[in-house]
Amino acid sequence: MSFVSVQGLGKSYRGVRAVNDFTFDVRQGEVYALVGPDGAGKSTVIRTLCGLIDSDTGEASINGFDCRKQFNHIKPILGYMPQVFSLYPDLTVTENLAFYGGIYGVVGPEYLERVEYLYRFSNLKPFADRRAQALSGGMKQKLALSCALMHQPKILILDEPTTGVDPLSRRQFWEILLQLKEEGVTIIVSTPYMDEVARADRACFVFRGEKLAEGKPAELPGLFEGTLYYFDGPPTMETIDRLNRLGDIRARRFGGGVHVYLKRGITLDEVTPALSEMGFDIKDFNPIKPDLEDCFIQLMEES
Ligand code: ADP
């Protein structure tokens, strides 16, 4: 039984399509990641779920309640962390928490207990009197998360909470999310970072408003079709252009090297004469296993 259900969601902004026929379900207690580049449509899906915008087509519900028509039933169980900085920069950490406590009606001893809990996992207590604007990027995000958790929501929806945050803080942030999952919180989180997908229970690849694929992080690379090689030569644009001139090959810069995809059914032996003719040494092509990013790029290029 799904806790969150999104069926055939469609949304355009002044004629520009942001999301098209988007469908997914999330079970209670799951961590579900929406992954995709800037402009893919992630925020549009999230804002619809959080009752902030109306979709043109389709339906979205949380805990059986329609996100548009019955949002008052969803509000008490929903914690939302928007992409834009949602805190009051002039207020201190404590004052921001108190403000959100007031909004959610968490007051008195219940508030004090809650703040202690939030300080425990966020490690923000030593910074309680610091203004929000003077916190580091990672700390700001932890404070925003704490505010979103003030009323003990059953579901947490986070829009790119780690974008622009340093790698260590990103890891710490995810540790907190996984701790919340242990406590039974359902989490939907969007991210442009492929390395974060592995921490989710399931992930959905989003591109140009469409769902490209969905599955467990360990299973998604299995969707890759064809064979993949690491080219152990200089990763220059000129090399990549030359490789791409061969129709059966797609070459892409990948970190410090080049990943070379052979289309399905094509073997390295078949393209060896052409590569040799172009001056490549076949020993520089080493077979590797595709990872999440290889899979995403292939799906993106085919879409
Ligand atoms: P993401 O969260 O993946 O970056 P968005 O949902 O924000 O993607 O955006 C999807 C598309 O919709 C983009 O092309 C974006 O420019 C467009 N878009 C989003 N919000 C608006 C808006 N308020 N007005 C016009 N276009 C928008």
CSV table of C-alpha atoms and ligand atoms in Angstrom, one decimal:
chain,number,residue,atom,x,y,z
A,1,MET,CA,0.0,0.0,0.0
A,2,SER,CA,1.6,3.3,-1.1
A,3,PHE,CA,1.9,6.2,1.3
A,4,VAL,CA,2.5,8.7,-1.5
A,5,SER,CA,0.9,8.3,-4.9
A,6,VAL,CA,1.6,10.5,-7.9
A,7,GLN,CA,-0.4,9.5,-11.0
A,8,GLY,CA,0.0,11.0,-14.5
A,9,LEU,CA,1.1,14.4,-13.2
A,10,GLY,CA,1.5,17.1,-15.9
A,11,LYS,CA,2.4,20.8,-15.5
A,12,SER,CA,3.3,23.6,-17.8
A,13,TYR,CA,4.4,27.1,-17.0
A,14,ARG,CA,3.1,29.6,-19.6
A,15,GLY,CA,3.2,26.9,-22.3
A,16,VAL,CA,6.5,25.5,-21.3
A,17,ARG,CA,6.2,21.9,-20.2
A,18,ALA,CA,7.8,21.2,-16.8
A,19,VAL,CA,6.5,17.8,-16.0
A,20,ASN,CA,4.7,15.3,-18.2
A,21,ASP,CA,2.7,12.2,-17.3
A,22,PHE,CA,4.8,11.7,-14.2
A,23,THR,CA,3.9,8.6,-12.0
A,24,PHE,CA,5.4,7.1,-8.9
A,25,ASP,CA,4.5,5.6,-5.6
A,26,VAL,CA,6.4,5.7,-2.3
A,27,ARG,CA,5.8,3.2,0.6
A,28,GLN,CA,5.7,4.2,4.2
A,29,GLY,CA,9.2,4.4,5.7
A,30,GLU,CA,10.9,4.5,2.3
A,31,VAL,CA,13.6,6.9,1.2
A,32,TYR,CA,12.8,7.8,-2.3
A,33,ALA,CA,15.2,10.0,-4.4
A,34,LEU,CA,14.2,12.1,-7.4
A,35,VAL,CA,17.5,12.5,-9.3
A,36,GLY,CA,18.1,14.8,-12.3
A,37,PRO,CA,19.8,17.9,-13.6
A,38,ASP,CA,18.7,21.4,-13.1
A,39,GLY,CA,15.3,22.1,-14.8
A,40,ALA,CA,14.4,18.4,-14.9
A,41,GLY,CA,11.1,19.0,-13.2
A,42,LYS,CA,11.9,17.7,-9.6
A,43,SER,CA,10.8,20.9,-7.8
A,44,THR,CA,7.5,21.0,-9.8
A,45,VAL,CA,6.7,17.4,-8.6
A,46,ILE,CA,7.7,18.3,-5.0
A,47,ARG,CA,5.7,21.6,-5.0
A,48,THR,CA,2.6,19.8,-6.2
A,49,LEU,CA,3.0,17.2,-3.4
A,50,CYS,CA,3.4,20.0,-0.9
A,51,GLY,CA,0.2,21.7,-2.1
A,52,LEU,CA,2.0,24.8,-3.3
A,53,ILE,CA,1.0,24.5,-6.9
A,54,ASP,CA,-1.8,22.9,-8.8
A,55,SER,CA,-0.9,20.4,-11.6
A,56,ASP,CA,-2.6,20.7,-15.0
A,57,THR,CA,-3.3,17.0,-15.1
A,58,GLY,CA,-3.0,14.0,-12.9
A,59,GLU,CA,-3.3,13.4,-9.2
A,60,ALA,CA,-1.1,13.4,-6.1
A,61,SER,CA,-2.0,12.1,-2.7
A,62,ILE,CA,-0.3,11.5,0.6
A,63,ASN,CA,-1.7,9.1,3.2
A,64,GLY,CA,-4.8,8.8,1.0
A,65,PHE,CA,-5.5,12.5,1.0
A,66,ASP,CA,-5.5,14.6,-2.2
A,67,CYS,CA,-2.7,17.1,-2.2
A,68,ARG,CA,-4.9,19.7,-3.8
A,69,LYS,CA,-8.3,19.3,-2.2
A,70,GLN,CA,-7.5,17.8,1.2
A,71,PHE,CA,-4.2,19.4,2.0
A,72,ASN,CA,-5.4,20.4,5.5
A,73,HIS,CA,-5.2,16.6,6.4
A,74,ILE,CA,-1.7,16.4,5.0
A,75,LYS,CA,-0.2,19.5,6.6
A,76,PRO,CA,0.1,18.1,10.2
A,77,ILE,CA,2.1,15.1,9.0
A,78,LEU,CA,4.3,16.9,6.4
A,79,GLY,CA,7.7,18.4,6.9
A,80,TYR,CA,8.9,20.4,3.8
A,81,MET,CA,12.3,21.8,3.2
A,82,PRO,CA,12.3,24.1,0.1
A,83,GLN,CA,15.2,24.6,-2.2
A,84,VAL,CA,15.5,28.3,-1.4
A,85,PHE,CA,16.8,29.4,2.0
A,86,SER,CA,13.8,29.2,4.2
A,87,LEU,CA,15.2,30.6,7.5
A,88,TYR,CA,15.2,34.1,8.9
A,89,PRO,CA,18.8,35.2,8.4
A,90,ASP,CA,18.7,37.8,11.2
A,91,LEU,CA,17.4,35.4,13.8
A,92,THR,CA,19.6,33.1,15.7
A,93,VAL,CA,19.5,29.3,15.5
A,94,THR,CA,17.3,29.2,18.7
A,95,GLU,CA,15.1,32.0,17.5
A,96,ASN,CA,14.5,30.3,14.2
A,97,LEU,CA,13.5,27.1,16.0
A,98,ALA,CA,11.3,29.0,18.3
A,99,PHE,CA,9.6,30.7,15.4
A,100,TYR,CA,8.8,27.3,13.7
A,101,GLY,CA,7.7,25.9,17.1
A,102,GLY,CA,5.2,28.8,17.2
A,103,ILE,CA,4.0,28.1,13.6
A,104,TYR,CA,3.4,24.4,14.3
A,105,GLY,CA,2.0,24.9,17.8
A,106,VAL,CA,4.8,23.1,19.5
A,107,VAL,CA,5.2,25.0,22.8
A,108,GLY,CA,6.1,24.7,26.5
A,109,PRO,CA,7.7,21.5,27.7
A,110,GLU,CA,7.0,19.7,24.4
A,111,TYR,CA,8.9,22.5,22.6
A,112,LEU,CA,11.9,22.2,25.0
A,113,GLU,CA,12.0,18.4,24.6
A,114,ARG,CA,11.8,18.7,20.8
A,115,VAL,CA,14.6,21.3,20.6
A,116,GLU,CA,16.9,19.1,22.6
A,117,TYR,CA,16.1,16.2,20.2
A,118,LEU,CA,16.8,18.4,17.2
A,119,TYR,CA,20.0,19.7,18.7
A,120,ARG,CA,21.2,16.2,19.4
A,121,PHE,CA,21.1,15.0,15.8
A,122,SER,CA,22.0,18.3,14.2
A,123,ASN,CA,24.9,19.1,16.5
A,124,LEU,CA,23.8,22.8,16.4
A,125,LYS,CA,23.7,23.4,20.1
A,126,PRO,CA,27.1,25.1,20.3
A,127,PHE,CA,25.8,27.5,17.7
A,128,ALA,CA,22.4,28.2,19.3
A,129,ASP,CA,23.1,32.0,19.6
A,130,ARG,CA,24.6,32.4,16.1
A,131,ARG,CA,22.5,34.2,13.5
A,132,ALA,CA,21.4,31.9,10.7
A,133,GLN,CA,23.1,34.1,8.1
A,134,ALA,CA,26.5,33.4,9.8
A,135,LEU,CA,26.2,29.6,9.7
A,136,SER,CA,28.1,27.5,7.1
A,137,GLY,CA,26.1,26.1,4.2
A,138,GLY,CA,25.9,22.7,5.8
A,139,MET,CA,24.8,24.1,9.1
A,140,LYS,CA,22.1,26.2,7.5
A,141,GLN,CA,20.7,23.1,5.8
A,142,LYS,CA,20.7,21.2,9.1
A,143,LEU,CA,18.9,24.1,10.8
A,144,ALA,CA,16.3,24.2,7.9
A,145,LEU,CA,15.8,20.5,8.4
A,146,SER,CA,15.4,20.9,12.1
A,147,CYS,CA,12.7,23.5,11.5
A,148,ALA,CA,10.9,21.2,9.1
A,149,LEU,CA,11.0,18.4,11.7
A,150,MET,CA,9.7,20.6,14.6
A,151,HIS,CA,6.2,19.0,14.6
A,152,GLN,CA,7.4,15.4,14.2
A,153,PRO,CA,6.2,14.9,10.6
A,154,LYS,CA,5.5,11.4,9.3
A,155,ILE,CA,6.7,12.4,5.9
A,156,LEU,CA,9.6,14.7,5.0
A,157,ILE,CA,9.9,16.2,1.5
A,158,LEU,CA,13.2,17.9,0.7
A,159,ASP,CA,14.0,19.8,-2.4
A,160,GLU,CA,17.7,19.6,-3.2
A,161,PRO,CA,18.8,20.0,0.4
A,162,THR,CA,22.4,19.3,-0.3
A,163,THR,CA,23.0,21.4,-3.4
A,164,GLY,CA,26.0,23.6,-3.0
A,165,VAL,CA,26.9,22.0,0.3
A,166,ASP,CA,30.5,20.6,0.8
A,167,PRO,CA,30.9,16.8,0.5
A,168,LEU,CA,31.5,16.1,4.2
A,169,SER,CA,28.3,18.1,5.2
A,170,ARG,CA,26.4,16.3,2.4
A,171,ARG,CA,27.4,12.9,4.0
A,172,GLN,CA,26.4,14.1,7.5
A,173,PHE,CA,23.1,15.4,6.2
A,174,TRP,CA,22.4,11.9,4.7
A,175,GLU,CA,23.3,10.3,8.0
A,176,ILE,CA,20.6,12.3,9.6
A,177,LEU,CA,18.1,11.3,6.9
A,178,LEU,CA,18.9,7.7,7.4
A,179,GLN,CA,18.5,8.1,11.1
A,180,LEU,CA,15.0,9.6,10.5
A,181,LYS,CA,14.2,6.7,8.3
A,182,GLU,CA,15.1,4.4,11.2
A,183,GLU,CA,12.5,6.3,13.2
A,184,GLY,CA,9.9,5.5,10.6
A,185,VAL,CA,9.8,8.8,8.7
A,186,THR,CA,9.0,8.5,4.9
A,187,ILE,CA,11.4,10.7,2.9
A,188,ILE,CA,11.2,12.1,-0.6
A,189,VAL,CA,14.3,13.9,-1.5
A,190,SER,CA,15.5,15.5,-4.8
A,191,THR,CA,19.1,15.8,-5.7
A,192,PRO,CA,21.3,16.5,-8.7
A,193,TYR,CA,24.1,14.3,-7.2
A,194,MET,CA,24.3,10.8,-8.5
A,195,ASP,CA,26.4,9.7,-5.5
A,196,GLU,CA,23.5,10.3,-3.2
A,197,VAL,CA,21.3,7.9,-5.0
A,198,ALA,CA,23.0,4.9,-3.4
A,199,ARG,CA,21.7,6.0,0.0
A,200,ALA,CA,18.1,5.9,-1.0
A,201,ASP,CA,15.9,2.8,-1.0
A,202,ARG,CA,14.7,3.6,-4.5
A,203,ALA,CA,15.5,6.3,-7.0
A,204,CYS,CA,13.8,7.9,-9.9
A,205,PHE,CA,15.8,9.4,-12.8
A,206,VAL,CA,14.1,12.6,-14.0
A,207,PHE,CA,14.9,14.4,-17.2
A,208,ARG,CA,13.0,17.1,-19.1
A,209,GLY,CA,9.9,16.4,-17.0
A,210,GLU,CA,9.8,12.7,-17.7
A,211,LYS,CA,10.6,9.7,-15.6
A,212,LEU,CA,13.4,7.9,-17.3
A,213,ALA,CA,13.7,5.0,-15.0
A,214,GLU,CA,13.1,3.9,-11.4
A,215,GLY,CA,14.4,1.2,-9.1
A,216,LYS,CA,16.7,0.2,-6.3
A,217,PRO,CA,20.1,1.9,-6.7
A,218,ALA,CA,21.9,-1.4,-7.0
A,219,GLU,CA,19.6,-2.5,-9.8
A,220,LEU,CA,19.5,0.7,-11.9
A,221,PRO,CA,23.0,0.2,-13.6
A,222,GLY,CA,21.6,-3.1,-14.9
A,223,LEU,CA,19.4,-1.0,-17.3
A,224,PHE,CA,22.5,0.0,-19.2
A,225,GLU,CA,22.5,-1.6,-22.6
A,226,GLY,CA,25.7,-2.4,-24.6
A,227,THR,CA,29.2,-2.6,-23.3
A,228,LEU,CA,31.4,0.0,-21.6
A,229,TYR,CA,35.1,0.7,-21.7
A,230,TYR,CA,37.4,3.1,-19.9
A,231,PHE,CA,39.7,4.8,-22.3
A,232,ASP,CA,43.1,5.0,-20.7
A,233,GLY,CA,44.3,7.9,-22.8
A,234,PRO,CA,44.2,11.7,-22.7
A,235,PRO,CA,40.6,12.9,-22.0
A,236,THR,CA,40.8,15.8,-24.5
A,237,MET,CA,37.8,17.1,-26.4
A,238,GLU,CA,39.7,16.3,-29.6
A,239,THR,CA,39.9,12.6,-28.5
A,240,ILE,CA,36.3,12.5,-27.6
A,241,ASP,CA,35.2,14.1,-30.9
A,242,ARG,CA,37.3,11.6,-32.8
A,243,LEU,CA,35.8,8.6,-30.9
A,244,ASN,CA,32.3,9.9,-31.5
A,245,ARG,CA,32.8,10.0,-35.2
A,246,LEU,CA,32.4,6.3,-35.2
A,247,GLY,CA,28.7,5.7,-35.3
A,248,ASP,CA,28.7,2.6,-33.0
A,249,ILE,CA,30.5,4.5,-30.2
A,250,ARG,CA,29.6,7.2,-27.7
A,251,ALA,CA,32.4,8.7,-25.8
A,252,ARG,CA,32.1,11.0,-22.8
A,253,ARG,CA,34.5,12.6,-20.4
A,254,PHE,CA,34.1,11.0,-17.0
A,255,GLY,CA,36.2,12.4,-14.2
A,256,GLY,CA,39.8,12.2,-15.3
A,257,GLY,CA,39.2,9.8,-18.1
A,258,VAL,CA,36.8,8.9,-20.9
A,259,HIS,CA,34.0,6.4,-20.8
A,260,VAL,CA,33.3,4.7,-24.2
A,261,TYR,CA,30.0,3.0,-24.7
A,262,LEU,CA,29.6,0.5,-27.5
A,263,LYS,CA,26.0,0.2,-28.7
A,264,ARG,CA,24.1,-3.0,-28.0
A,265,GLY,CA,25.2,-5.9,-30.1
A,266,ILE,CA,28.5,-4.3,-31.1
A,267,THR,CA,31.8,-5.8,-29.9
A,268,LEU,CA,35.2,-4.2,-29.5
A,269,ASP,CA,36.6,-6.6,-32.1
A,270,GLU,CA,34.1,-5.1,-34.7
A,271,VAL,CA,35.3,-1.6,-34.1
A,272,THR,CA,39.0,-2.4,-33.6
A,273,PRO,CA,40.0,-1.9,-37.3
A,274,ALA,CA,38.3,1.6,-37.4
A,275,LEU,CA,39.9,2.6,-34.1
A,276,SER,CA,43.3,1.4,-35.2
A,277,GLU,CA,42.9,3.3,-38.4
A,278,MET,CA,42.2,6.5,-36.4
A,279,GLY,CA,45.4,5.9,-34.4
A,280,PHE,CA,44.0,4.5,-31.2
A,281,ASP,CA,45.8,1.7,-29.4
A,282,ILE,CA,43.2,-1.0,-28.6
A,283,LYS,CA,45.0,-1.9,-25.4
A,284,ASP,CA,43.9,1.5,-24.0
A,285,PHE,CA,40.3,0.3,-23.9
A,286,ASN,CA,39.6,-1.5,-20.7
A,287,PRO,CA,36.1,-3.1,-20.0
A,288,ILE,CA,34.4,-1.7,-16.9
A,289,LYS,CA,31.0,-2.1,-15.3
A,290,PRO,CA,28.5,0.7,-15.8
A,291,ASP,CA,27.5,2.7,-12.7
A,292,LEU,CA,24.4,4.8,-12.0
A,293,GLU,CA,25.8,7.8,-13.9
A,294,ASP,CA,26.6,5.7,-17.0
A,295,CYS,CA,23.0,4.4,-16.9
A,296,PHE,CA,21.5,7.9,-16.4
A,297,ILE,CA,23.5,9.4,-19.3
A,298,GLN,CA,22.6,6.6,-21.6
A,299,LEU,CA,18.9,7.0,-20.8
A,300,MET,CA,19.1,10.7,-21.1
A,301,GLU,CA,20.8,10.6,-24.5
A,302,GLU,CA,18.2,8.1,-25.8
A,303,SER,CA,15.2,10.1,-24.5
B,1,ADP,P1,14.3,21.1,-11.2
B,1,ADP,O1,13.7,21.2,-9.8
B,1,ADP,O2,14.6,19.7,-11.6
B,1,ADP,O3,15.4,22.0,-11.4
B,1,ADP,P2,11.9,22.6,-12.0
B,1,ADP,O4,10.7,21.8,-11.6
B,1,ADP,O5,12.2,23.7,-11.1
B,1,ADP,O6,13.1,21.6,-12.2
B,1,ADP,O7,11.7,23.2,-13.4
B,1,ADP,C1,11.2,22.4,-14.5
B,1,ADP,C2,11.0,23.4,-15.7
B,1,ADP,O8,10.0,24.3,-15.4
B,1,ADP,C3,12.3,24.2,-16.0
B,1,ADP,O9,12.3,24.4,-17.4
B,1,ADP,C4,12.0,25.5,-15.4
B,1,ADP,O10,12.6,26.6,-16.0
B,1,ADP,C5,10.5,25.6,-15.5
B,1,ADP,N1,9.8,26.4,-14.4
B,1,ADP,C6,9.8,26.0,-13.1
B,1,ADP,N2,9.1,26.9,-12.4
B,1,ADP,C7,8.7,27.9,-13.2
B,1,ADP,C8,7.9,29.1,-13.1
B,1,ADP,N3,7.4,29.5,-11.9
B,1,ADP,N4,7.7,29.8,-14.2
B,1,ADP,C9,8.1,29.4,-15.4
B,1,ADP,N5,8.8,28.3,-15.6
B,1,ADP,C10,9.1,27.5,-14.5
